[in-house]
Each structure stands twice: as C-alpha cells, then as structure tokens.
PDB file of C-alpha atoms in Angstrom:
ATOM      1  CA  MET F 126      -0.106  -0.214   0.062  1.00  0.00           C
ATOM      2  CA  ASP F 127       1.553   3.496  -1.036  1.00  0.00           C
ATOM      3  CA  ALA F 128       0.726   6.774   0.624  1.00  0.00           C
ATOM      4  CA  LEU F 129      -2.284   7.663  -1.750  1.00  0.00           C
ATOM      5  CA  ASP F 130      -3.865   4.175  -1.275  1.00  0.00           C
ATOM      6  CA  ILE F 131      -4.152   4.933   2.637  1.00  0.00           C
ATOM      7  CA  LEU F 132      -6.702   7.631   2.072  1.00  0.00           C
ATOM      8  CA  PHE F 133      -9.135   5.308   0.181  1.00  0.00           C
ATOM      9  CA  SER F 134      -8.771   2.439   2.714  1.00  0.00           C
ATOM     10  CA  ALA F 135     -11.589   1.791   5.112  1.00  0.00           C
ATOM     11  CA  SER F 136      -9.321   1.096   8.128  1.00  0.00           C
ATOM     12  CA  PHE F 137      -7.898   4.467   7.720  1.00  0.00           C
ATOM     13  CA  TRP F 138     -11.124   6.196   8.058  1.00  0.00           C
ATOM     14  CA  VAL F 139     -12.264   4.236  10.894  1.00  0.00           C
ATOM     15  CA  ALA F 140      -9.291   5.204  12.780  1.00  0.00           C
ATOM     16  CA  ALA F 141      -9.567   8.665  11.783  1.00  0.00           C
ATOM     17  CA  ILE F 142     -13.192   8.725  13.064  1.00  0.00           C
ATOM     18  CA  ARG F 143     -12.307   7.083  16.249  1.00  0.00           C
ATOM     19  CA  ILE F 144      -9.481   9.617  16.958  1.00  0.00           C
ATOM     20  CA  ALA F 145     -11.712  12.440  16.121  1.00  0.00           C
ATOM     21  CA  SER F 146     -14.409  11.309  18.630  1.00  0.00           C
ATOM     22  CA  PRO F 147     -13.007  12.366  21.999  1.00  0.00           C
ATOM     23  CA  LEU F 148     -11.762  15.712  20.303  1.00  0.00           C
ATOM     24  CA  ILE F 149     -15.395  16.356  19.145  1.00  0.00           C
ATOM     25  CA  PHE F 150     -16.791  16.222  22.708  1.00  0.00           C
ATOM     26  CA  ALA F 151     -13.904  18.363  24.223  1.00  0.00           C
ATOM     27  CA  THR F 152     -14.384  20.857  21.345  1.00  0.00           C
ATOM     28  CA  MET F 153     -17.948  21.236  21.667  1.00  0.00           C
ATOM     29  CA  GLY F 154     -17.538  21.730  25.472  1.00  0.00           C
ATOM     30  CA  GLU F 155     -14.876  24.532  24.824  1.00  0.00           C
ATOM     31  CA  LEU F 156     -17.017  26.057  21.989  1.00  0.00           C
ATOM     32  CA  ILE F 157     -20.024  26.381  24.515  1.00  0.00           C
ATOM     33  CA  CYS F 158     -17.719  28.001  27.215  1.00  0.00           C
ATOM     34  CA  GLU F 159     -16.321  30.378  24.697  1.00  0.00           C
ATOM     35  CA  ARG F 160     -19.421  31.371  23.115  1.00  0.00           C
ATOM     36  CA  ALA F 161     -20.447  32.587  26.650  1.00  0.00           C
ATOM     37  CA  GLY F 162     -17.524  34.629  26.874  1.00  0.00           C
ATOM     38  CA  VAL F 163     -15.311  32.162  29.121  1.00  0.00           C
ATOM     39  CA  LEU F 164     -12.072  30.699  27.910  1.00  0.00           C
ATOM     40  CA  ASN F 165     -11.642  27.465  29.909  1.00  0.00           C
ATOM     41  CA  LEU F 166      -7.932  26.466  29.852  1.00  0.00           C
ATOM     42  CA  GLY F 167      -8.989  23.943  32.427  1.00  0.00           C
ATOM     43  CA  ILE F 168      -9.907  21.544  29.556  1.00  0.00           C
ATOM     44  CA  GLU F 169      -6.625  19.208  29.834  1.00  0.00           C
ATOM     45  CA  GLY F 170      -6.975  18.570  33.326  1.00  0.00           C
ATOM     46  CA  ILE F 171     -10.947  18.240  33.084  1.00  0.00           C
ATOM     47  CA  MET F 172     -10.384  15.541  30.352  1.00  0.00           C
ATOM     48  CA  THR F 173      -7.777  13.723  32.563  1.00  0.00           C
ATOM     49  CA  ALA F 174     -10.196  13.579  35.410  1.00  0.00           C
ATOM     50  CA  GLY F 175     -12.890  12.565  33.222  1.00  0.00           C
ATOM     51  CA  ALA F 176     -10.772   9.702  31.799  1.00  0.00           C
ATOM     52  CA  PHE F 177     -10.208   8.386  35.304  1.00  0.00           C
ATOM     53  CA  ALA F 178     -13.597   8.875  36.808  1.00  0.00           C
ATOM     54  CA  GLY F 179     -15.128   6.965  33.806  1.00  0.00           C
ATOM     55  CA  TRP F 180     -12.605   4.164  33.844  1.00  0.00           C
ATOM     56  CA  PHE F 181     -12.668   3.800  37.611  1.00  0.00           C
ATOM     57  CA  THR F 182     -16.241   3.723  38.051  1.00  0.00           C
ATOM     58  CA  VAL F 183     -16.355   0.714  35.685  1.00  0.00           C
ATOM     59  CA  TYR F 184     -13.628  -1.038  37.268  1.00  0.00           C
ATOM     60  CA  ALA F 185     -15.262  -0.704  40.803  1.00  0.00           C
ATOM     61  CA  GLY F 186     -18.084  -2.621  39.357  1.00  0.00           C
ATOM     62  CA  GLY F 187     -20.363   0.071  37.610  1.00  0.00           C
ATOM     63  CA  ASP F 188     -21.656  -0.219  34.116  1.00  0.00           C
ATOM     64  CA  LEU F 189     -20.240   1.699  31.315  1.00  0.00           C
ATOM     65  CA  TRP F 190     -22.976   4.190  31.000  1.00  0.00           C
ATOM     66  CA  THR F 191     -22.805   4.941  34.702  1.00  0.00           C
ATOM     67  CA  GLY F 192     -19.033   5.452  34.289  1.00  0.00           C
ATOM     68  CA  LEU F 193     -19.982   8.173  31.683  1.00  0.00           C
ATOM     69  CA  LEU F 194     -22.500   9.663  34.090  1.00  0.00           C
ATOM     70  CA  VAL F 195     -19.774   9.940  36.814  1.00  0.00           C
ATOM     71  CA  ALA F 196     -17.085  11.471  34.302  1.00  0.00           C
ATOM     72  CA  ALA F 197     -19.639  14.115  33.475  1.00  0.00           C
ATOM     73  CA  LEU F 198     -20.338  14.867  37.075  1.00  0.00           C
ATOM     74  CA  VAL F 199     -16.849  15.163  37.916  1.00  0.00           C
ATOM     75  CA  GLY F 200     -16.116  17.573  34.809  1.00  0.00           C
ATOM     76  CA  ALA F 201     -19.218  19.578  35.941  1.00  0.00           C
ATOM     77  CA  LEU F 202     -17.776  20.044  39.314  1.00  0.00           C
ATOM     78  CA  PHE F 203     -14.252  21.222  37.941  1.00  0.00           C
ATOM     79  CA  GLY F 204     -16.518  23.475  35.531  1.00  0.00           C
ATOM     80  CA  LEU F 205     -18.259  24.937  38.666  1.00  0.00           C
ATOM     81  CA  LEU F 206     -15.059  25.676  40.430  1.00  0.00           C
ATOM     82  CA  HIS F 207     -13.660  27.295  37.038  1.00  0.00           C
ATOM     83  CA  ALA F 208     -16.914  29.328  36.827  1.00  0.00           C
ATOM     84  CA  THR F 209     -17.132  30.480  40.260  1.00  0.00           C
ATOM     85  CA  LEU F 210     -13.594  31.916  40.081  1.00  0.00           C
ATOM     86  CA  THR F 211     -13.804  33.590  36.707  1.00  0.00           C
ATOM     87  CA  VAL F 212     -17.360  34.569  36.394  1.00  0.00           C
ATOM     88  CA  PRO F 213     -18.838  36.218  39.521  1.00  0.00           C
ATOM     89  CA  LEU F 214     -15.212  36.765  41.149  1.00  0.00           C
ATOM     90  CA  GLY F 215     -13.691  38.009  37.709  1.00  0.00           C
ATOM     91  CA  LEU F 216     -10.400  36.397  38.167  1.00  0.00           C
ATOM     92  CA  SER F 217      -8.168  35.985  35.288  1.00  0.00           C
ATOM     93  CA  GLN F 218      -9.376  33.266  33.320  1.00  0.00           C
ATOM     94  CA  HIS F 219      -5.824  32.224  32.003  1.00  0.00           C
ATOM     95  CA  VAL F 220      -4.513  31.692  35.330  1.00  0.00           C
ATOM     96  CA  VAL F 221      -7.750  29.951  36.871  1.00  0.00           C
ATOM     97  CA  GLY F 222      -7.653  27.616  33.768  1.00  0.00           C
ATOM     98  CA  ILE F 223      -4.155  26.558  34.175  1.00  0.00           C
ATOM     99  CA  GLY F 224      -4.686  26.212  37.882  1.00  0.00           C
ATOM    100  CA  VAL F 225      -7.813  23.906  36.991  1.00  0.00           C
ATOM    101  CA  THR F 226      -5.643  21.975  34.704  1.00  0.00           C
ATOM    102  CA  LEU F 227      -2.970  21.454  37.380  1.00  0.00           C
ATOM    103  CA  LEU F 228      -5.378  20.698  40.132  1.00  0.00           C
ATOM    104  CA  ALA F 229      -7.580  18.231  38.083  1.00  0.00           C
ATOM    105  CA  THR F 230      -4.553  16.416  36.731  1.00  0.00           C
ATOM    106  CA  SER F 231      -2.824  16.172  39.996  1.00  0.00           C
ATOM    107  CA  LEU F 232      -5.718  15.153  42.061  1.00  0.00           C
ATOM    108  CA  THR F 233      -6.359  12.462  39.455  1.00  0.00           C
ATOM    109  CA  TYR F 234      -3.033  11.000  39.828  1.00  0.00           C
ATOM    110  CA  PHE F 235      -2.929  11.106  43.499  1.00  0.00           C
ATOM    111  CA  THR F 236      -6.526   9.609  43.579  1.00  0.00           C
ATOM    112  CA  TYR F 237      -5.112   6.797  41.220  1.00  0.00           C
ATOM    113  CA  ARG F 238      -2.354   5.899  43.533  1.00  0.00           C
ATOM    114  CA  LEU F 239      -4.173   6.165  46.637  1.00  0.00           C
ATOM    115  CA  LEU F 240      -6.919   3.774  45.277  1.00  0.00           C
ATOM    116  CA  LEU F 241      -4.308   1.272  43.419  1.00  0.00           C
ATOM    117  CA  PRO F 242      -1.325   1.527  45.596  1.00  0.00           C
ATOM    118  CA  GLU F 243      -0.136  -1.842  44.399  1.00  0.00           C
ATOM    119  CA  VAL F 244      -0.850  -1.724  40.942  1.00  0.00           C
ATOM    120  CA  THR F 245       2.262  -1.926  38.539  1.00  0.00           C
ATOM    121  CA  SER F 246       0.307  -1.881  35.197  1.00  0.00           C
ATOM    122  CA  PRO F 247      -3.154  -0.565  34.487  1.00  0.00           C
ATOM    123  CA  PRO F 248      -6.114  -2.764  35.239  1.00  0.00           C
ATOM    124  CA  LYS F 249      -8.334  -3.410  32.375  1.00  0.00           C
ATOM    125  CA  ILE F 250     -11.831  -3.104  31.873  1.00  0.00           C
ATOM    126  CA  GLU F 251     -14.464  -4.292  29.234  1.00  0.00           C
ATOM    127  CA  PRO F 252     -15.125  -1.175  27.108  1.00  0.00           C
ATOM    128  CA  PHE F 253     -17.811  -0.400  24.782  1.00  0.00           C
ATOM    129  CA  GLN F 254     -17.931  -2.583  21.574  1.00  0.00           C
ATOM    130  CA  PRO F 255     -18.852  -1.376  18.072  1.00  0.00           C
ATOM    131  CA  TRP F 256     -22.412  -1.127  17.266  1.00  0.00           C
ATOM    132  CA  PRO F 257     -22.896  -1.672  13.409  1.00  0.00           C
ATOM    133  CA  VAL F 258     -25.985   0.029  12.346  1.00  0.00           C
ATOM    134  CA  PRO F 259     -27.925  -2.326  10.047  1.00  0.00           C
ATOM    135  CA  GLY F 260     -28.017  -1.453   6.428  1.00  0.00           C
ATOM    136  CA  LEU F 261     -25.822   1.580   6.632  1.00  0.00           C
ATOM    137  CA  SER F 262     -22.648  -0.217   8.030  1.00  0.00           C
ATOM    138  CA  LYS F 263     -22.469  -2.263   4.652  1.00  0.00           C
ATOM    139  CA  ILE F 264     -21.888   0.881   2.431  1.00  0.00           C
ATOM    140  CA  PRO F 265     -18.259   0.453   1.055  1.00  0.00           C
ATOM    141  CA  VAL F 266     -15.756   2.640   3.238  1.00  0.00           C
ATOM    142  CA  ILE F 267     -18.279   5.129   4.532  1.00  0.00           C
ATOM    143  CA  GLY F 268     -20.351   2.261   6.122  1.00  0.00           C
ATOM    144  CA  GLU F 269     -17.408   0.893   8.081  1.00  0.00           C
ATOM    145  CA  ALA F 270     -16.116   4.099   8.965  1.00  0.00           C
ATOM    146  CA  LEU F 271     -19.303   6.024  10.150  1.00  0.00           C
ATOM    147  CA  PHE F 272     -21.635   3.156  11.117  1.00  0.00           C
ATOM    148  CA  THR F 273     -19.581   0.405  12.743  1.00  0.00           C
ATOM    149  CA  GLN F 274     -18.382   2.591  15.680  1.00  0.00           C
ATOM    150  CA  THR F 275     -18.969   2.294  19.433  1.00  0.00           C
ATOM    151  CA  PRO F 276     -22.005   4.252  20.880  1.00  0.00           C
ATOM    152  CA  LEU F 277     -19.784   6.937  22.188  1.00  0.00           C
ATOM    153  CA  THR F 278     -18.801   7.840  18.780  1.00  0.00           C
ATOM    154  CA  TYR F 279     -22.374   8.080  17.661  1.00  0.00           C
ATOM    155  CA  LEU F 280     -22.973  10.190  20.687  1.00  0.00           C
ATOM    156  CA  ALA F 281     -20.105  12.747  19.911  1.00  0.00           C
ATOM    157  CA  PHE F 282     -21.615  13.482  16.407  1.00  0.00           C
ATOM    158  CA  LEU F 283     -25.110  13.756  18.137  1.00  0.00           C
ATOM    159  CA  SER F 284     -23.508  16.216  20.524  1.00  0.00           C
ATOM    160  CA  VAL F 285     -22.715  18.556  17.570  1.00  0.00           C
ATOM    161  CA  ALA F 286     -26.179  18.382  16.264  1.00  0.00           C
ATOM    162  CA  VAL F 287     -27.640  19.269  19.892  1.00  0.00           C
ATOM    163  CA  VAL F 288     -24.980  21.990  20.409  1.00  0.00           C
ATOM    164  CA  ALA F 289     -25.626  23.581  17.217  1.00  0.00           C
ATOM    165  CA  TRP F 290     -29.402  23.438  17.590  1.00  0.00           C
ATOM    166  CA  THR F 291     -29.380  24.659  21.095  1.00  0.00           C
ATOM    167  CA  LEU F 292     -27.225  27.745  20.092  1.00  0.00           C
ATOM    168  CA  TYR F 293     -29.192  28.735  16.987  1.00  0.00           C
ATOM    169  CA  ARG F 294     -32.737  27.701  17.533  1.00  0.00           C
ATOM    170  CA  THR F 295     -33.374  28.012  21.112  1.00  0.00           C
ATOM    171  CA  PRO F 296     -33.676  30.967  23.438  1.00  0.00           C
ATOM    172  CA  VAL F 297     -30.945  29.460  25.811  1.00  0.00           C
ATOM    173  CA  GLY F 298     -28.662  29.301  22.850  1.00  0.00           C
ATOM    174  CA  LEU F 299     -29.573  32.914  21.878  1.00  0.00           C
ATOM    175  CA  ALA F 300     -28.612  33.944  25.523  1.00  0.00           C
ATOM    176  CA  VAL F 301     -25.447  32.126  25.573  1.00  0.00           C
ATOM    177  CA  ARG F 302     -24.337  33.715  22.345  1.00  0.00           C
ATOM    178  CA  ALA F 303     -25.232  37.192  23.752  1.00  0.00           C
ATOM    179  CA  ALA F 304     -23.583  36.802  26.803  1.00  0.00           C
ATOM    180  CA  GLY F 305     -20.322  36.029  24.534  1.00  0.00           C
ATOM    181  CA  GLU F 306     -21.019  39.054  22.337  1.00  0.00           C
ATOM    182  CA  ASN F 307     -22.929  41.782  24.232  1.00  0.00           C
ATOM    183  CA  PRO F 308     -23.510  40.712  27.976  1.00  0.00           C
ATOM    184  CA  SER F 309     -25.208  44.113  28.888  1.00  0.00           C
ATOM    185  CA  ALA F 310     -27.800  43.512  26.356  1.00  0.00           C
ATOM    186  CA  VAL F 311     -28.380  40.074  28.052  1.00  0.00           C
ATOM    187  CA  GLU F 312     -28.909  42.012  31.352  1.00  0.00           C
ATOM    188  CA  ALA F 313     -31.141  44.480  29.930  1.00  0.00           C
ATOM    189  CA  GLN F 314     -33.718  41.704  29.249  1.00  0.00           C
ATOM    190  CA  GLY F 315     -33.655  40.722  32.712  1.00  0.00           C
ATOM    191  CA  ILE F 316     -31.497  37.703  32.251  1.00  0.00           C
ATOM    192  CA  SER F 317     -28.724  36.814  34.629  1.00  0.00           C
ATOM    193  CA  VAL F 318     -25.221  36.842  32.615  1.00  0.00           C
ATOM    194  CA  THR F 319     -23.440  35.299  35.445  1.00  0.00           C
ATOM    195  CA  GLY F 320     -25.849  32.545  35.478  1.00  0.00           C
ATOM    196  CA  ILE F 321     -25.740  31.952  31.609  1.00  0.00           C
ATOM    197  CA  ARG F 322     -21.841  32.018  31.892  1.00  0.00           C
ATOM    198  CA  MET F 323     -21.895  29.715  34.775  1.00  0.00           C
ATOM    199  CA  GLY F 324     -24.362  27.307  33.259  1.00  0.00           C
ATOM    200  CA  ALA F 325     -22.211  27.305  29.917  1.00  0.00           C
ATOM    201  CA  VAL F 326     -19.117  26.594  31.763  1.00  0.00           C
ATOM    202  CA  ILE F 327     -20.517  23.704  33.844  1.00  0.00           C
ATOM    203  CA  ALA F 328     -22.061  22.078  30.782  1.00  0.00           C
ATOM    204  CA  GLY F 329     -19.223  22.703  28.532  1.00  0.00           C
ATOM    205  CA  SER F 330     -16.893  21.034  31.332  1.00  0.00           C
ATOM    206  CA  ALA F 331     -19.154  17.977  31.514  1.00  0.00           C
ATOM    207  CA  LEU F 332     -18.689  17.588  27.754  1.00  0.00           C
ATOM    208  CA  MET F 333     -14.935  17.922  28.136  1.00  0.00           C
ATOM    209  CA  ALA F 334     -14.921  15.069  30.681  1.00  0.00           C
ATOM    210  CA  LEU F 335     -16.858  12.707  28.307  1.00  0.00           C
ATOM    211  CA  GLY F 336     -14.053  13.410  25.892  1.00  0.00           C
ATOM    212  CA  GLY F 337     -11.658  11.964  28.577  1.00  0.00           C
ATOM    213  CA  ALA F 338     -14.013   9.221  29.399  1.00  0.00           C
ATOM    214  CA  PHE F 339     -14.246   8.077  25.642  1.00  0.00           C
ATOM    215  CA  LEU F 340     -10.468   7.197  25.838  1.00  0.00           C
ATOM    216  CA  THR F 341     -10.691   4.960  28.750  1.00  0.00           C
ATOM    217  CA  THR F 342     -14.090   3.409  28.025  1.00  0.00           C
ATOM    218  CA  SER F 343     -14.158   3.120  24.169  1.00  0.00           C
ATOM    219  CA  ALA F 344     -10.666   3.946  22.653  1.00  0.00           C
ATOM    220  CA  PHE F 345      -8.807   1.897  25.102  1.00  0.00           C
ATOM    221  CA  ASN F 346      -9.542  -0.262  28.141  1.00  0.00           C
ATOM    222  CA  SER F 347      -7.537   1.206  30.931  1.00  0.00           C
ATOM    223  CA  PHE F 348      -6.127   4.385  32.440  1.00  0.00           C
ATOM    224  CA  PHE F 349      -2.685   5.561  32.165  1.00  0.00           C
ATOM    225  CA  PHE F 350      -0.751   8.448  33.238  1.00  0.00           C
ATOM    226  CA  GLN F 351      -0.167  11.179  30.151  1.00  0.00           C
ATOM    227  CA  MET F 352      -3.233   9.701  28.331  1.00  0.00           C
ATOM    228  CA  ILE F 353      -4.741  12.972  27.216  1.00  0.00           C
ATOM    229  CA  ASN F 354      -1.341  13.960  25.781  1.00  0.00           C
ATOM    230  CA  GLY F 355      -2.203  17.500  24.551  1.00  0.00           C
ATOM    231  CA  ARG F 356      -5.546  16.697  23.344  1.00  0.00           C
ATOM    232  CA  GLY F 357      -7.119  19.349  25.421  1.00  0.00           C
ATOM    233  CA  TRP F 358      -5.024  22.251  24.001  1.00  0.00           C
ATOM    234  CA  ILE F 359      -5.821  20.741  20.341  1.00  0.00           C
ATOM    235  CA  CYS F 360      -9.404  21.404  20.981  1.00  0.00           C
ATOM    236  CA  ILE F 361      -9.020  24.994  21.870  1.00  0.00           C
ATOM    237  CA  ALA F 362      -7.346  25.572  18.636  1.00  0.00           C
ATOM    238  CA  LEU F 363      -9.950  23.529  16.815  1.00  0.00           C
ATOM    239  CA  VAL F 364     -12.850  26.021  18.208  1.00  0.00           C
ATOM    240  CA  VAL F 365     -10.723  29.025  16.805  1.00  0.00           C
ATOM    241  CA  PHE F 366     -10.266  26.772  13.428  1.00  0.00           C
ATOM    242  CA  GLY F 367     -13.991  26.225  13.413  1.00  0.00           C
ATOM    243  CA  SER F 368     -14.683  29.919  13.678  1.00  0.00           C
ATOM    244  CA  TRP F 369     -16.567  29.168  17.143  1.00  0.00           C
ATOM    245  CA  ARG F 370     -19.284  27.169  14.833  1.00  0.00           C
ATOM    246  CA  PRO F 371     -20.008  23.482  15.828  1.00  0.00           C
ATOM    247  CA  GLY F 372     -20.104  22.281  12.233  1.00  0.00           C
ATOM    248  CA  LYS F 373     -16.673  23.775  11.294  1.00  0.00           C
ATOM    249  CA  ALA F 374     -15.175  22.452  14.494  1.00  0.00           C
ATOM    250  CA  LEU F 375     -16.181  19.108  13.645  1.00  0.00           C
ATOM    251  CA  ILE F 376     -14.692  19.281  10.468  1.00  0.00           C
ATOM    252  CA  GLY F 377     -11.451  20.460  12.017  1.00  0.00           C
ATOM    253  CA  ALA F 378     -11.491  17.549  14.508  1.00  0.00           C
ATOM    254  CA  ILE F 379     -11.949  15.105  11.786  1.00  0.00           C
ATOM    255  CA  LEU F 380      -9.242  16.554   9.536  1.00  0.00           C
ATOM    256  CA  PHE F 381      -6.723  16.692  12.564  1.00  0.00           C
ATOM    257  CA  ALA F 382      -7.670  13.042  13.496  1.00  0.00           C
ATOM    258  CA  ALA F 383      -7.031  12.083   9.752  1.00  0.00           C
ATOM    259  CA  PHE F 384      -3.371  13.483  10.015  1.00  0.00           C
ATOM    260  CA  ASP F 385      -2.776  11.713  13.092  1.00  0.00           C
ATOM    261  CA  ALA F 386      -4.075   8.435  11.547  1.00  0.00           C
ATOM    262  CA  TYR F 387      -2.222   9.081   8.479  1.00  0.00           C
ATOM    263  CA  GLN F 388       1.008   9.757  10.010  1.00  0.00           C
ATOM    264  CA  VAL F 389       0.811   6.323  11.964  1.00  0.00           C
ATOM    265  CA  ARG F 390       0.501   4.395   8.647  1.00  0.00           C
ATOM    266  CA  LEU F 391       3.159   6.459   6.988  1.00  0.00           C
ATOM    267  CA  GLN F 392       5.558   5.431   9.679  1.00  0.00           C
ATOM    268  CA  GLN F 393       4.845   1.800   8.742  1.00  0.00           C
ATOM    269  CA  ILE F 394       5.587   2.231   4.940  1.00  0.00           C
ATOM    270  CA  SER F 395       8.608   4.407   5.431  1.00  0.00           C
ATOM    271  CA  GLY F 396      10.731   1.643   6.567  1.00  0.00           C
ATOM    272  CA  GLY F 397      12.415   3.673   9.051  1.00  0.00           C
ATOM    273  CA  ILE F 398      14.081   5.962   6.378  1.00  0.00           C
ATOM    274  CA  VAL F 399      12.581   8.819   8.101  1.00  0.00           C
ATOM    275  CA  PRO F 400      12.778   9.532  11.754  1.00  0.00           C
ATOM    276  CA  TYR F 401       9.383   8.718  13.333  1.00  0.00           C
ATOM    277  CA  GLN F 402       9.524  12.259  14.986  1.00  0.00           C
ATOM    278  CA  VAL F 403       8.959  13.764  11.801  1.00  0.00           C
ATOM    279  CA  PHE F 404       5.671  11.752  11.463  1.00  0.00           C
ATOM    280  CA  LEU F 405       4.576  12.662  14.807  1.00  0.00           C
ATOM    281  CA  MET F 406       4.999  16.194  14.231  1.00  0.00           C
ATOM    282  CA  MET F 407       3.007  16.201  10.954  1.00  0.00           C
ATOM    283  CA  PRO F 408      -0.518  16.518  12.345  1.00  0.00           C
ATOM    284  CA  TYR F 409       0.588  19.368  14.584  1.00  0.00           C
ATOM    285  CA  ALA F 410       2.317  21.400  12.047  1.00  0.00           C
ATOM    286  CA  LEU F 411      -0.519  20.974   9.523  1.00  0.00           C
ATOM    287  CA  SER F 412      -2.718  21.939  12.296  1.00  0.00           C
ATOM    288  CA  ILE F 413      -0.951  25.072  13.018  1.00  0.00           C
ATOM    289  CA  LEU F 414      -0.747  26.004   9.160  1.00  0.00           C
ATOM    290  CA  ALA F 415      -4.542  25.389   8.893  1.00  0.00           C
ATOM    291  CA  LEU F 416      -5.179  27.605  12.054  1.00  0.00           C
ATOM    292  CA  ILE F 417      -2.937  30.375  10.690  1.00  0.00           C
ATOM    293  CA  LEU F 418      -4.831  30.448   7.320  1.00  0.00           C
ATOM    294  CA  VAL F 419      -8.222  30.247   9.064  1.00  0.00           C
ATOM    295  CA  ALA F 420      -7.792  32.403  12.106  1.00  0.00           C
ATOM    296  CA  ARG F 421      -7.223  35.609  10.399  1.00  0.00           C
ATOM    297  CA  ARG F 422     -10.748  35.486   8.944  1.00  0.00           C
ATOM    298  CA  ALA F 423     -12.350  34.035  12.062  1.00  0.00           C
ATOM    299  CA  THR F 424     -14.951  36.350  13.980  1.00  0.00           C
ATOM    300  CA  TYR F 425     -14.440  35.787  17.723  1.00  0.00           C
ATOM    301  CA  PRO F 426     -16.997  36.422  20.421  1.00  0.00           C
ATOM    302  CA  LYS F 427     -16.592  40.265  21.419  1.00  0.00           C
ATOM    303  CA  ALA F 428     -16.792  39.717  25.107  1.00  0.00           C
ATOM    304  CA  LEU F 429     -14.527  36.590  25.325  1.00  0.00           C
ATOM    305  CA  MET F 430     -12.239  36.866  28.342  1.00  0.00           C
ATOM    306  CA  ILE F 431     -13.854  39.989  29.517  1.00  0.00           C
ATOM    307  CA  PRO F 432     -15.232  39.715  33.049  1.00  0.00           C
ATOM    308  CA  TYR F 433     -18.724  41.289  33.636  1.00  0.00           C
ATOM    309  CA  GLN F 434     -20.139  42.816  36.534  1.00  0.00           C
ATOM    310  CA  LYS F 435     -24.137  43.393  37.068  1.00  0.00           C
ATOM    311  CA  GLY F 436     -24.784  47.174  36.109  1.00  0.00           C
ATOM    312  CA  GLU F 437     -21.801  47.571  33.971  1.00  0.00           C
ATOM    313  CA  ARG F 438     -22.052  49.230  30.365  1.00  0.00           C
TER     314      ARG F 438
END
C-alpha cells in the first residue's frame, strides 16, 4: 500500500473517526464556554479527570453508562470551580484555567495512587463494543468508517447537532451567544449574565470530561498517565479553526484526526528511512498551518475573556 492508497482504505477512516471522537466532545464543550465569553484552559485537566472517573467507576463494578455519568459529573464540578472563580469573582481566566488543569491532573494521579497503591500495570475493563448500524454499515468505506463505531462515537456526532441546535434555535442558545457578544444586552432583558456564563462553563466542562472518558471506556480499556497527551490544547485550537461554529469545528476535529491516523500509517510504509519524530510532528504542524490560514478571518465573540459585573456598560 502506498501513501495515496491509504486515503481510500476503510481502516484509515475508521481510525480517523475513532481518534476524532474524544476531540469532538471536548471541542463542543470548549465552544460552549467560549460562546458565553469564558476561555476554559482547564480542559486538559478536566479531560484527565473524566478519563479516570469513567474508567474507575467501571473498574469498581459500575456499568459503562454509569461511568460516563460519573465522568460528566466530575467534569461539571471542575467546571463549577472554574466558573465560580472567573465569572462572579472576575479572576483571570488564563490563570484559573491553568490552575484547574494542574489541580485536576494532580488530584487524578494522587487518587489513582491512593486507590490502587500496589498496581504496577493499569487494570483493564471491558470497554464499549462497536455497534454496526443495520444496512448503513454495509456501505463501502463510508459504512465501515461511520456506522461500525462504538455508541460513544455516535453520541459525539449527536452532541454536535445538539449544540448547534441549542445555540442557533433556542432562547437559551441565543442568551449564551449574547453573553459572549454583548452581556449588557442580556442583562437588559432581565437575564443573569452570571447564571448564563456559569451554566455554559459547567455544561461545557461535562462534555470535556466525556471526551476524556471516551479514551478509557471506548478507545482503550484502561487508564494510564499522560493519556490525554495535549488533546485539550488541540481542542482549544479547533474552536478557533471552526470560527466558534459547531459544524466547522467538527470538520477541524476530523481533519486533525485524519492527519494523526495518516502519520501512523506513513511510519509503517517508510521503513524507518525517515525519523519517526517527523511523522509525529506532521498533524500538529499541519494544524498550525490550517489555524494560521483560518484564524485571520475568524470572528471571535466580542466579550470573550472580558469579566462582566452587573450594572456595567
């Protein structure tokens, strides 16, 4: 198989969609936060906490769906912490976000060592299995790539539709977008900007945690340190790449995942002639290039990262 044939193979697109799924969850979560005017740099730590919470719940005897619920609740709690410090108290969103990432990551690793002190290799669980969609899964290439995935992948794509519908078709979505564009107009309508922003951060953080839980309950079957490996930071870039729109952000997540899946296969056919670090760098270098080309035309929320106190104009 040569480099071009890879792009037309079903296994390549199956891997790309699987890699994109946790990015989709977390990107939608970050997008909700930023559309409300809050930059959530706690995403990396929240994904780590969600990955552990979901996995350990199943390892302790819970079912997979309960694991996802626990992960979402853990993410929401860290979101509540972030929102409390940045919205009503008006602290620096950059500093608080990095602090939440450090806290969530360190607390996760501490809890892991506390609960499993004698473990030398990560214990395994039985993860979600693929659910082929009758009829659609038989379509060549597309069917195998899109319709033979695990339930969480379908849920990730559904989350894009739900977020888009909520933002653009509901009063709540209008309030969220207005809170990120012109919060004084939201207050003039008798709606609490603080409540809208805090709710957006909490809901967005829950989605981020689901992105982490995907890795331990669907992509893999165990939790190990550094498994998030910068995915949270990539999701922040994907929000900018998508111009703060769910559909475009989805395309960005799939493109990045395709680059990542492609570099793995290029390593296999290169025969070691090219250092593997070059291939590892490819998806990030291409993402930076795409971000540069797109970000210059992106229209960001006007009130993003600007604290708001009631009565301000």
